[in-house]
Short mmCIF file of C-alpha atoms in Angstrom, two decimals:
data_model
loop_
_atom_site.label_atom_id
_atom_site.label_comp_id
_atom_site.label_asym_id
_atom_site.label_seq_id
_atom_site.Cartn_x
_atom_site.Cartn_y
_atom_site.Cartn_z
CA MET A 1 0.00 0.00 0.00
CA ASN A 2 1.17 3.49 -0.80
CA GLN A 3 2.38 4.93 2.48
CA GLU A 4 1.81 8.54 1.44
CA SER A 5 -1.82 7.85 0.68
CA LEU A 6 -2.21 6.08 4.00
CA ASN A 7 -0.99 9.18 5.77
CA GLN A 8 -3.07 11.66 3.83
CA GLU A 9 -6.40 10.29 2.62
CA PRO A 10 -8.32 9.70 5.84
CA LEU A 11 -7.32 13.08 7.20
CA ASN A 12 -8.87 14.70 4.15
CA GLN A 13 -12.03 12.70 4.62
CA ALA A 14 -12.64 14.04 8.11
CA PRO A 15 -11.59 17.68 8.38
CA ALA A 16 -14.05 18.42 11.17
CA LEU A 17 -12.55 15.85 13.46
CA ASN A 18 -9.19 17.56 13.35
CA GLN A 19 -10.75 20.64 14.82
CA VAL A 20 -12.83 18.98 17.55
CA PRO A 21 -11.18 15.74 18.69
CA LEU A 22 -13.63 13.25 20.10
CA GLY A 23 -13.80 13.10 23.91
CA GLN A 24 -10.92 15.57 24.32
CA GLU A 25 -12.53 17.32 27.29
CA ALA A 26 -12.98 14.03 29.12
CA LEU A 27 -9.36 13.19 28.47
CA GLU A 28 -8.12 16.52 29.83
CA LEU A 29 -10.30 16.12 32.90
CA ARG A 30 -8.73 12.73 33.57
CA ARG A 31 -5.26 14.27 33.30
CA LYS A 32 -6.15 17.08 35.70
CA ARG A 33 -7.18 14.47 38.25
CA GLY A 34 -3.64 13.03 38.20
CA ASN A 35 -2.58 14.68 41.46
CA LEU A 36 -5.66 13.45 43.30
CA ASN A 37 -4.77 9.87 42.34
CA HIS A 38 -2.03 9.95 44.98
CA PHE A 39 -4.68 9.95 47.65
CA ALA A 40 -6.92 7.51 45.77
CA VAL A 41 -4.14 4.89 45.95
CA LEU A 42 -3.89 5.37 49.71
CA ILE A 43 -7.66 5.14 50.17
CA ARG A 44 -7.67 1.92 48.15
CA LEU A 45 -4.92 0.55 50.39
CA LEU A 46 -7.00 1.33 53.48
CA ARG A 47 -10.23 -0.04 52.05
CA ASP A 48 -8.99 -3.20 50.39
CA ARG A 49 -5.59 -4.17 51.70
CA ARG A 50 -5.76 -7.72 50.39
CA THR A 51 -6.24 -6.66 46.77
CA PHE A 52 -3.55 -4.04 47.21
CA LEU A 53 -1.11 -6.68 48.48
CA ASP A 54 -2.07 -8.99 45.61
CA GLU A 55 -1.21 -6.20 43.20
CA VAL A 56 2.15 -5.66 44.91
CA ARG A 57 2.81 -9.41 44.72
CA ASN A 58 1.99 -9.37 40.99
CA GLU A 59 4.01 -6.17 40.45
CA VAL A 60 0.99 -4.21 39.24
CA LYS A 61 1.62 -0.46 38.93
CA LEU A 62 4.45 -0.38 41.48
CA ASN A 63 5.81 2.95 40.23
CA ARG A 64 2.48 4.65 40.71
CA LYS A 65 2.10 3.11 44.16
CA ILE A 66 5.55 4.32 45.21
CA SER A 67 4.97 7.91 44.10
CA ALA A 68 1.40 8.00 45.44
CA LEU A 69 2.27 6.60 48.86
CA LEU A 70 5.30 8.85 49.11
CA VAL A 71 3.34 12.01 48.30
CA ALA A 72 0.24 11.13 50.33
CA SER A 73 2.16 10.09 53.44
CA SER A 74 4.38 13.19 53.19
CA CYS A 75 1.27 15.38 53.12
CA PHE A 76 -0.35 13.69 56.12
CA PHE A 77 2.87 13.75 58.14
CA ALA A 78 3.41 17.41 57.22
CA VAL A 79 -0.07 18.34 58.43
CA TYR A 80 0.43 16.47 61.71
CA GLY A 81 3.90 17.97 62.07
CA ALA A 82 2.52 21.48 61.52
CA ILE A 83 -0.15 20.90 64.18
CA VAL A 84 2.45 19.64 66.65
CA GLY A 85 4.64 22.65 65.78
CA THR A 86 1.87 25.08 66.75
CA TYR A 87 2.77 24.35 70.40
CA SER A 88 5.56 26.92 69.94
CA GLY A 89 4.20 28.55 66.77
CA GLY A 90 6.12 30.59 64.17
CA LEU A 91 9.01 28.88 62.46
CA GLN A 92 8.51 25.73 64.51
CA ILE A 93 5.35 25.00 62.47
CA ILE A 94 7.31 24.97 59.20
CA SER A 95 10.24 23.14 60.78
CA SER A 96 8.04 20.37 62.21
CA ALA A 97 6.04 20.10 58.97
CA ILE A 98 9.31 19.21 57.23
CA LYS A 99 10.99 17.24 60.01
CA LEU A 100 8.15 14.85 60.84
CA PRO A 101 7.81 13.42 57.29
CA ALA A 102 11.62 13.36 57.13
CA LEU A 103 11.76 11.33 60.35
CA TYR A 104 9.60 8.54 58.94
CA LEU A 105 10.80 8.60 55.33
CA ILE A 106 14.54 8.85 56.07
CA THR A 107 14.19 6.02 58.61
CA LEU A 108 12.64 3.99 55.81
CA MET A 109 15.43 4.92 53.42
CA ILE A 110 18.02 3.82 55.98
CA CYS A 111 16.34 0.52 56.85
CA VAL A 112 14.88 -0.86 53.60
CA PRO A 113 18.20 -1.90 51.99
CA THR A 114 19.03 -3.96 55.11
CA LEU A 115 15.74 -5.84 54.86
CA TYR A 116 16.05 -6.34 51.11
CA PHE A 117 19.59 -7.69 51.03
CA PHE A 118 19.18 -9.94 54.07
CA ASP A 119 15.86 -11.28 52.78
CA ILE A 120 17.10 -12.11 49.28
CA LEU A 121 20.12 -13.73 50.86
CA PHE A 122 17.75 -16.13 52.59
CA GLY A 123 15.61 -16.94 49.56
CA SER A 124 13.14 -14.09 48.99
CA LYS A 125 11.85 -13.76 45.42
CA LEU A 126 10.54 -10.21 45.80
CA ASN A 127 12.29 -7.34 44.03
CA PHE A 128 13.48 -4.06 45.55
CA LYS A 129 10.46 -2.08 44.32
CA GLN A 130 8.14 -4.50 46.08
CA TYR A 131 10.05 -4.01 49.32
CA VAL A 132 9.87 -0.24 48.90
CA VAL A 133 6.11 -0.37 48.29
CA MET A 134 5.59 -2.62 51.32
CA ALA A 135 7.65 -0.35 53.55
CA LEU A 136 5.86 2.73 52.20
CA THR A 137 2.56 0.99 52.88
CA SER A 138 3.37 0.82 56.58
CA VAL A 139 4.55 4.45 56.63
CA ALA A 140 1.42 5.57 54.76
CA ILE A 141 -0.81 3.78 57.27
CA ILE A 142 1.07 5.42 60.14
CA SER A 143 0.64 8.82 58.46
CA VAL A 144 -3.12 8.36 58.06
CA LEU A 145 -3.48 7.20 61.65
CA LEU A 146 -1.46 10.19 62.88
CA PHE A 147 -3.62 12.47 60.74
CA SER A 148 -6.71 10.93 62.31
CA PHE A 149 -5.30 11.81 65.75
CA ALA A 150 -4.73 15.44 64.70
CA PRO A 151 -8.07 16.76 66.10
CA VAL A 152 -7.34 15.07 69.45
CA ILE A 153 -3.85 16.60 69.58
CA LEU A 154 -5.29 19.97 68.60
CA PHE A 155 -7.86 19.70 71.37
CA PHE A 156 -5.23 18.97 74.04
CA LEU A 157 -3.00 21.66 72.60
CA ILE A 158 -5.75 24.24 73.14
CA SER A 159 -6.92 22.96 76.51
CA ILE A 160 -3.65 22.03 78.28
CA GLN A 161 -0.40 24.00 78.11
CA ASP A 162 1.92 21.49 79.76
CA TYR A 163 5.11 20.59 77.91
CA ASN A 164 5.66 17.22 79.60
CA PHE A 165 2.06 16.15 79.07
CA PHE A 166 2.17 17.19 75.40
CA LEU A 167 5.47 15.39 74.93
CA LEU A 168 4.20 12.14 76.42
CA LEU A 169 0.88 12.41 74.59
CA ASN A 170 2.74 12.63 71.29
CA VAL A 171 5.07 9.78 72.22
CA LEU A 172 1.98 7.71 73.04
CA VAL A 173 0.20 8.61 69.79
CA MET A 174 3.30 8.03 67.65
CA GLY A 175 4.08 4.81 69.48
CA LEU A 176 0.55 3.51 69.04
CA THR A 177 0.30 4.42 65.36
CA GLY A 178 3.82 3.10 64.78
CA CYS A 179 2.92 -0.26 66.35
CA VAL A 180 -0.22 -0.56 64.20
CA GLY A 181 1.65 0.39 61.02
CA VAL A 182 4.56 -1.95 61.67
CA ARG A 183 2.22 -4.79 62.65
CA LEU A 184 0.33 -4.41 59.37
CA PHE A 185 3.65 -4.33 57.52
CA TYR A 186 4.76 -7.51 59.28
CA LYS A 187 1.50 -9.30 58.48
CA GLY A 188 1.69 -8.03 54.91
CA MET A 189 5.22 -9.32 54.44
CA VAL A 190 4.29 -12.76 55.82
CA ASP A 191 1.24 -12.74 53.55
CA MET A 192 3.33 -11.71 50.52
CA ALA A 193 5.78 -14.52 51.09
CA GLY A 194 2.88 -17.01 50.92
CA PRO A 195 2.31 -20.16 53.01
CA ASP A 196 5.73 -21.61 52.19
CA GLY A 197 7.66 -18.36 52.14
CA PHE A 198 8.36 -18.16 55.82
CA GLU A 199 8.85 -21.85 56.51
CA GLN A 200 12.42 -20.94 57.27
CA LYS A 201 12.37 -19.73 60.85
CA LEU A 202 15.46 -17.70 60.13
CA ARG A 203 13.65 -15.44 57.68
CA LEU A 204 10.81 -14.87 60.09
CA LYS A 205 13.29 -13.98 62.84
CA LEU A 206 15.03 -11.69 60.37
CA LEU A 207 11.82 -9.83 59.68
CA GLN A 208 11.11 -9.48 63.38
CA GLY A 209 14.64 -8.23 63.93
CA TRP A 210 14.18 -5.70 61.15
CA VAL A 211 11.03 -4.37 62.78
CA VAL A 212 13.00 -3.81 65.99
CA LEU A 213 15.81 -2.16 64.00
CA TYR A 214 13.27 0.11 62.29
CA GLY A 215 11.96 1.20 65.69
CA LEU A 216 15.43 1.84 67.04
CA VAL A 217 16.60 3.82 64.00
CA GLY A 218 13.34 5.80 63.98
CA SER A 219 13.51 6.73 67.64
CA GLN A 220 17.17 7.73 67.42
CA LEU A 221 16.56 9.82 64.29
CA GLY A 222 13.65 11.43 66.09
CA TRP A 223 16.03 12.29 68.92
CA THR A 224 18.56 13.73 66.46
CA LEU A 225 15.96 15.81 64.59
CA ARG A 226 14.27 17.21 67.72
CA PRO A 227 12.67 19.61 68.65
CA PHE A 228 9.32 18.86 67.03
CA PHE A 229 7.25 21.19 69.15
CA GLY A 230 9.78 23.32 71.04
CA ALA A 231 10.04 23.76 74.80
CA ASP A 232 8.31 26.52 76.79
CA ASN A 233 10.08 29.90 76.91
CA GLU A 234 12.75 28.88 74.41
CA VAL A 235 13.62 30.61 71.15
CA PHE A 236 13.25 28.65 67.92
CA GLN A 237 15.99 26.12 67.27
CA ILE A 238 16.33 23.98 64.14
CA PHE A 239 18.00 21.28 66.23
CA ARG A 240 18.66 21.01 69.94
CA PRO A 241 22.28 22.00 70.67
CA GLU A 242 22.96 18.95 72.89
CA ILE A 243 23.47 15.77 70.88
CA ASP A 244 24.09 13.50 73.89
CA GLY A 245 21.42 11.29 75.41
CA ASN A 246 18.78 9.20 73.75
CA PHE A 247 15.08 9.03 73.17
CA TYR A 248 14.31 6.37 75.77
CA ALA A 249 16.23 8.11 78.58
CA LYS A 250 14.30 11.31 77.86
CA VAL A 251 10.94 9.52 77.96
CA PHE A 252 11.76 7.89 81.31
CA GLN A 253 13.03 11.20 82.63
CA THR A 254 9.79 12.95 81.60
CA ILE A 255 7.61 10.25 83.18
CA ALA A 256 9.64 10.48 86.39
CA SER A 257 9.33 14.26 86.34
CA MET A 258 5.54 14.07 85.92
CA LEU A 259 5.30 11.59 88.78
CA GLY A 260 7.31 13.96 90.99
CA PHE A 261 10.54 11.96 91.28
CA MET B 1 -26.94 -4.97 21.15
CA THR B 2 -23.22 -5.67 21.23
CA ASN B 3 -21.42 -5.38 24.54
CA LEU B 4 -18.73 -2.82 23.81
CA ASP B 5 -16.81 -3.36 27.06
CA SER B 6 -14.74 -6.05 25.39
CA LEU B 7 -13.61 -3.45 22.84
CA ARG B 8 -12.17 -1.07 25.39
CA ILE B 9 -8.41 -1.19 25.90
CA THR B 10 -8.03 -0.96 29.66
CA GLU B 11 -5.03 0.26 31.65
CA ARG B 12 -4.42 -3.31 32.77
CA ASP B 13 -4.31 -4.41 29.10
CA LEU B 14 -1.86 -1.62 28.42
CA ASP B 15 0.33 -2.58 31.39
CA GLU B 16 0.43 -6.19 30.25
CA ILE B 17 1.10 -5.45 26.60
CA THR B 18 3.68 -2.70 27.07
CA GLY B 19 5.29 -4.13 30.20
CA LEU B 20 5.14 -0.62 31.71
CA ASP B 21 2.96 1.12 34.27
CA ILE B 22 0.73 3.21 31.99
CA GLY B 23 -1.19 6.21 33.32
CA ALA B 24 -2.88 9.32 31.92
CA VAL B 25 0.43 11.23 31.82
CA ASN B 26 3.09 8.58 32.42
CA MET B 27 4.63 5.43 30.94
CA GLY B 28 6.52 3.83 33.79
CA TRP B 29 8.47 6.78 35.22
CA ALA B 30 8.61 8.44 31.78
CA TYR B 31 6.36 11.35 30.85
CA ARG B 32 3.84 10.93 28.05
CA GLN B 33 3.62 13.82 25.60
CA ALA B 34 0.16 14.47 27.02
CA ALA B 35 1.82 15.67 30.24
CA PHE B 36 3.11 18.77 28.40
CA ALA B 37 -0.19 19.66 26.68
CA PRO B 38 -1.36 23.23 27.45
CA ALA B 39 -4.51 21.93 29.15
CA ALA B 40 -2.44 19.74 31.48
CA ARG B 41 -0.01 22.54 32.41
CA LEU B 42 -1.60 23.24 35.79
CA SER B 43 -1.55 19.56 36.69
CA PHE B 44 2.09 19.33 35.57
CA LEU B 45 3.11 22.31 37.71
CA GLY B 46 1.19 20.88 40.66
CA GLU B 47 3.10 17.64 40.32
CA GLN B 48 6.43 19.47 40.17
CA LEU B 49 5.47 21.35 43.32
CA LEU B 50 4.65 18.09 45.09
CA THR B 51 7.98 16.64 43.94
CA LEU B 52 9.75 19.74 45.28
CA CYS B 53 8.01 19.31 48.64
CA VAL B 54 9.05 15.64 48.86
CA ALA B 55 12.60 16.53 47.75
CA SER B 56 12.73 19.22 50.46
CA ILE B 57 11.66 16.67 53.05
CA PHE B 58 14.72 14.59 52.17
CA CYS B 59 17.25 17.31 51.32
CA LEU B 60 16.72 19.95 54.01
CA PRO B 61 17.02 17.82 57.17
CA VAL B 62 19.89 15.73 55.75
CA THR B 63 21.83 18.86 54.70
CA LEU B 64 21.26 20.53 58.06
CA LEU B 65 22.22 17.41 60.01
CA LEU B 66 25.39 17.17 57.93
CA ALA B 67 26.08 20.87 58.59
CA ARG B 68 25.68 20.32 62.31
CA SER B 69 27.98 17.35 62.21
CA VAL B 70 30.66 19.11 60.11
CA SER B 71 30.53 22.41 62.01
CA GLY B 72 30.76 20.76 65.42
CA ASN B 73 27.23 21.63 66.52
CA ASN B 74 27.45 25.30 65.54
CA ALA B 75 23.91 26.72 65.20
CA ALA B 76 25.00 29.69 63.03
CA ALA B 77 26.76 27.34 60.58
CA VAL B 78 23.61 25.20 60.37
CA TRP B 79 21.59 28.27 59.28
CA ARG B 80 24.26 29.12 56.68
CA TRP B 81 23.83 25.70 55.12
CA LEU B 82 20.09 26.11 54.71
CA PRO B 83 20.35 27.56 51.13
CA PHE B 84 22.37 24.48 50.12
CA GLY B 85 19.48 22.30 51.25
CA VAL B 86 17.00 24.38 49.25
CA VAL B 87 19.24 24.32 46.16
CA GLY B 88 19.66 20.57 46.61
CA ALA B 89 15.89 20.07 46.71
CA ILE B 90 15.38 22.22 43.58
CA ALA B 91 18.22 20.40 41.79
CA LEU B 92 16.74 17.02 42.72
CA THR B 93 13.32 18.08 41.42
CA LEU B 94 14.79 19.38 38.15
CA PHE B 95 16.92 16.27 37.71
CA TRP B 96 13.90 14.02 38.26
CA ALA B 97 11.75 15.99 35.81
CA LEU B 98 14.58 15.97 33.24
CA TYR B 99 15.10 12.23 33.66
CA ARG B 100 11.38 11.58 33.12
CA TRP B 101 11.28 13.92 30.12
CA ARG B 102 14.28 12.20 28.51
CA ALA B 103 12.79 8.78 29.20
CA GLY B 104 9.57 10.02 27.58
CA LYS B 105 11.50 11.16 24.50
CA ARG B 106 12.86 7.64 24.11
CA LEU B 107 9.30 6.30 24.20
CA ILE B 108 7.81 8.88 21.85
CA THR B 109 6.20 6.25 19.58
CA LEU B 110 4.53 4.56 22.53
CA SER B 111 3.35 7.95 23.75
CA HIS B 112 1.63 8.66 20.42
CA LEU B 113 0.09 5.20 20.36
CA LEU B 114 -1.28 5.74 23.86
CA ASP B 115 -2.85 9.02 22.76
CA ASP B 116 -4.52 7.08 19.95
CA ILE B 117 -5.74 4.51 22.45
CA ASP B 118 -7.24 7.27 24.59
CA ARG B 119 -9.07 8.55 21.53
CA PHE B 120 -10.19 5.02 20.70
CA ASN B 121 -11.58 4.44 24.20
CA GLU B 122 -13.43 7.74 23.99
CA MET B 123 -14.88 6.55 20.68
CA VAL B 124 -16.12 3.34 22.28
CA ALA B 125 -17.73 5.42 25.02
CA ALA B 126 -19.34 7.65 22.38
CA VAL B 127 -20.77 4.63 20.54
CA GLU B 128 -22.19 3.32 23.82
CA ILE B 129 -23.88 6.65 24.47
CA LEU B 130 -25.26 6.72 20.93
CA GLU B 131 -26.64 3.22 21.33
CA GLU B 132 -28.32 4.14 24.60
CA LEU B 133 -29.79 7.27 23.03
CA GLY B 134 -30.85 5.27 19.98
CA ALA B 135 -32.61 2.75 22.21
CA ALA B 136 -34.60 5.55 23.86
CA LYS B 137 -37.98 6.40 22.42
CA ASN B 138 -38.46 9.50 20.30
CA SER B 139 -34.75 9.47 19.43
CA ARG B 140 -34.04 10.89 16.01
CA LEU B 141 -30.37 9.94 16.02
CA ASN B 142 -29.08 8.27 12.90
CA LEU B 143 -28.50 4.55 13.48
CA GLU B 144 -27.18 3.86 10.00
CA ASN B 145 -23.65 2.47 9.58
CA ARG B 146 -23.73 0.98 13.08
CA ASP B 147 -22.33 -2.40 12.03
CA GLU B 148 -19.66 -0.69 10.01
CA VAL B 149 -18.63 1.38 13.02
CA ILE B 150 -18.42 -1.74 15.21
CA GLU B 151 -16.35 -3.42 12.51
CA ALA B 152 -14.15 -0.34 12.28
CA LEU B 153 -13.70 -0.33 16.05
CA HIS B 154 -12.65 -4.00 15.98
CA LEU B 155 -10.13 -3.30 13.22
CA THR B 156 -8.83 -0.21 15.00
CA ARG B 157 -8.47 -2.12 18.26
CA GLU B 158 -6.53 -4.84 16.49
CA SER B 159 -4.26 -2.28 14.87
CA LEU B 160 -3.63 -0.53 18.17
CA ILE B 161 -2.80 -3.78 19.96
CA CYS B 162 -0.53 -4.75 17.06
CA GLY B 163 1.08 -1.33 17.23
CA LEU B 164 1.74 -1.66 20.95
CA MET B 165 3.18 -5.14 20.55
CA THR B 166 5.40 -4.06 17.69
CA GLU B 167 6.62 -1.11 19.73
CA LYS B 168 7.41 -3.40 22.66
CA VAL B 169 9.23 -5.87 20.42
CA MET B 170 11.22 -3.06 18.85
CA ARG B 171 11.96 -1.50 22.23
CA LYS B 172 13.15 -4.72 23.81
CA HIS B 173 14.71 -6.55 20.89
CA GLN B 174 15.92 -4.12 18.27
CA GLN B 175 17.28 -6.97 16.15
CA PHE B 176 14.00 -8.91 16.09
CA ILE B 177 12.89 -7.45 12.76
CA SER B 178 10.83 -10.35 11.36
CA ARG B 179 8.15 -10.09 14.07
CA LYS B 180 7.91 -6.36 13.45
CA GLN B 181 7.27 -6.89 9.73
CA GLU B 182 4.59 -9.46 10.43
CA MET B 183 2.74 -7.14 12.80
CA PHE B 184 3.21 -4.11 10.62
CA SER B 185 1.65 -5.91 7.64
CA SER B 186 -1.35 -6.72 9.84
CA ILE B 187 -1.73 -3.00 10.67
CA GLU B 188 -1.54 -2.12 6.97
CA LYS B 189 -4.18 -4.71 6.14
CA ASN B 190 -6.53 -3.38 8.84
CA LEU B 191 -6.08 0.17 7.66
CA ALA B 192 -6.83 -0.79 4.06
CA MET B 193 -10.02 -2.51 5.21
CA LEU B 194 -10.99 0.52 7.25
CA GLN B 195 -10.58 2.77 4.26
CA ARG B 196 -12.72 0.46 2.13
CA ILE B 197 -15.69 0.95 4.47
CA GLN B 198 -17.96 3.40 2.70
CA VAL B 199 -18.65 6.62 4.58
CA GLY B 200 -22.09 7.64 3.36
CA ASP B 201 -23.72 10.36 5.37
CA GLU B 202 -20.90 12.62 6.56
CA ALA B 203 -23.17 14.45 8.98
CA SER B 204 -24.21 11.44 11.09
CA GLU B 205 -22.57 10.64 14.40
CA TYR B 206 -21.59 7.15 13.24
CA SER B 207 -19.84 8.54 10.18
CA ARG B 208 -17.94 10.88 12.44
CA LEU B 209 -16.83 7.89 14.54
CA LEU B 210 -15.92 5.96 11.41
CA ASN B 211 -13.69 8.78 10.29
CA GLU B 212 -12.15 8.93 13.71
CA ALA B 213 -11.38 5.19 13.50
CA ILE B 214 -9.69 5.73 10.13
CA GLN B 215 -7.69 8.61 11.58
CA ILE B 216 -6.49 6.47 14.49
CA GLY B 217 -5.61 3.65 12.09
CA THR B 218 -3.61 6.09 9.98
CA SER B 219 -1.86 7.46 13.02
CA VAL B 220 -0.84 3.98 14.21
CA HIS B 221 0.46 3.17 10.72
CA LYS B 222 2.38 6.43 10.58
CA GLU B 223 3.98 5.90 14.03
CA LEU B 224 5.11 2.37 13.30
CA SER B 225 6.33 3.11 9.78
CA GLY B 226 8.66 5.73 11.26
CA TYR B 227 10.33 3.16 13.52
#
């Protein structure tokens, strides 16, 4: 067939269609909704986790899941961080809105390679993207749970102006949401591996060890990045000047202080 | 009445055929040409802004922690490093956008084929609407050429699928020419058949769809012949 005629003839037959492409408005509308899809992926994860995990297992749209979970969880963490930062107000709001998502996402960035390399060493068939999506899934769930606690935090922020109470309340909320998120991640990973995947006790122990490592790295990074809401009568600081100490010692110290010891 | 759902080329079909994660503006990580269309500009800028925010979340704290570590816990030095964090975040955003744009350039044929598939799916939707309207009482819509349109849609679908498969074969195995020729001849055959379908009443909706099918067929042929 003459290629030139193939390129030209039909276009001449339908001049009107060149001017008004069919369904163009609908197409543009779909493109404009692109940014909202980030949250749609997260909602789908919350509503139907099993299907979501099946998709991750079958490597369906992993890129989209990574970008959507990253953006959506960043937004939720940022909102929670900003609310926590209002305890001191001003620059602390912006600082906490950046530092809280950083705390969770950098912890993930530090810990995921450890899980991936150890797991493939002991027979995992999953690829790196699947591990990233699974880890982001847990972080995204934590972010949504934190976001859901935001009105409660806001209420206590308005009604009680006690630094120690606010500190412990946030530790409690973050600890609780963290436990739920990590538990769902653990169950998801066991589920992904299938009935035979975790027959090796070593791999199961490895996963449990990784969860502990994730908690330790997260709490220490949180200590390094503090303050998240700023102490009473103190000027704004990006980071606390003293690097010594650790998260757990501070929590025990605060509890002891509240109990009058 | 024919069920037209089987004609639609879904995103899952596209993912399976192309081996990429296909979306309205992306092919895997690569941008589709549709992402740069004037109507999608706002959405594109919004996405860049979101990317900048995420990049800031990574770059700013890491830069400032490094500054604190290097300066020996000097608060003034930490503040001085802040612009480096901002520049790092902007650079990361630009690099990511550039990478996706360049990846999109390499997949330009696929991008055009996907635009054709979007048009095709809109056509299927239009035919469905016409059929529903035609089934309603008092409708004065022209139902002539219906079978020809369905036939044209089948041929167009086949051409599009062939086009996608050829593109994938060419993308993955540049030396695998014989398969390309086989598929390309199938596209040519479909297009010739499409052009043989008589377009009678130019003003009717079905004729408009028929012409659209021929246009898509031509576009697929043009894309693949340029490979």
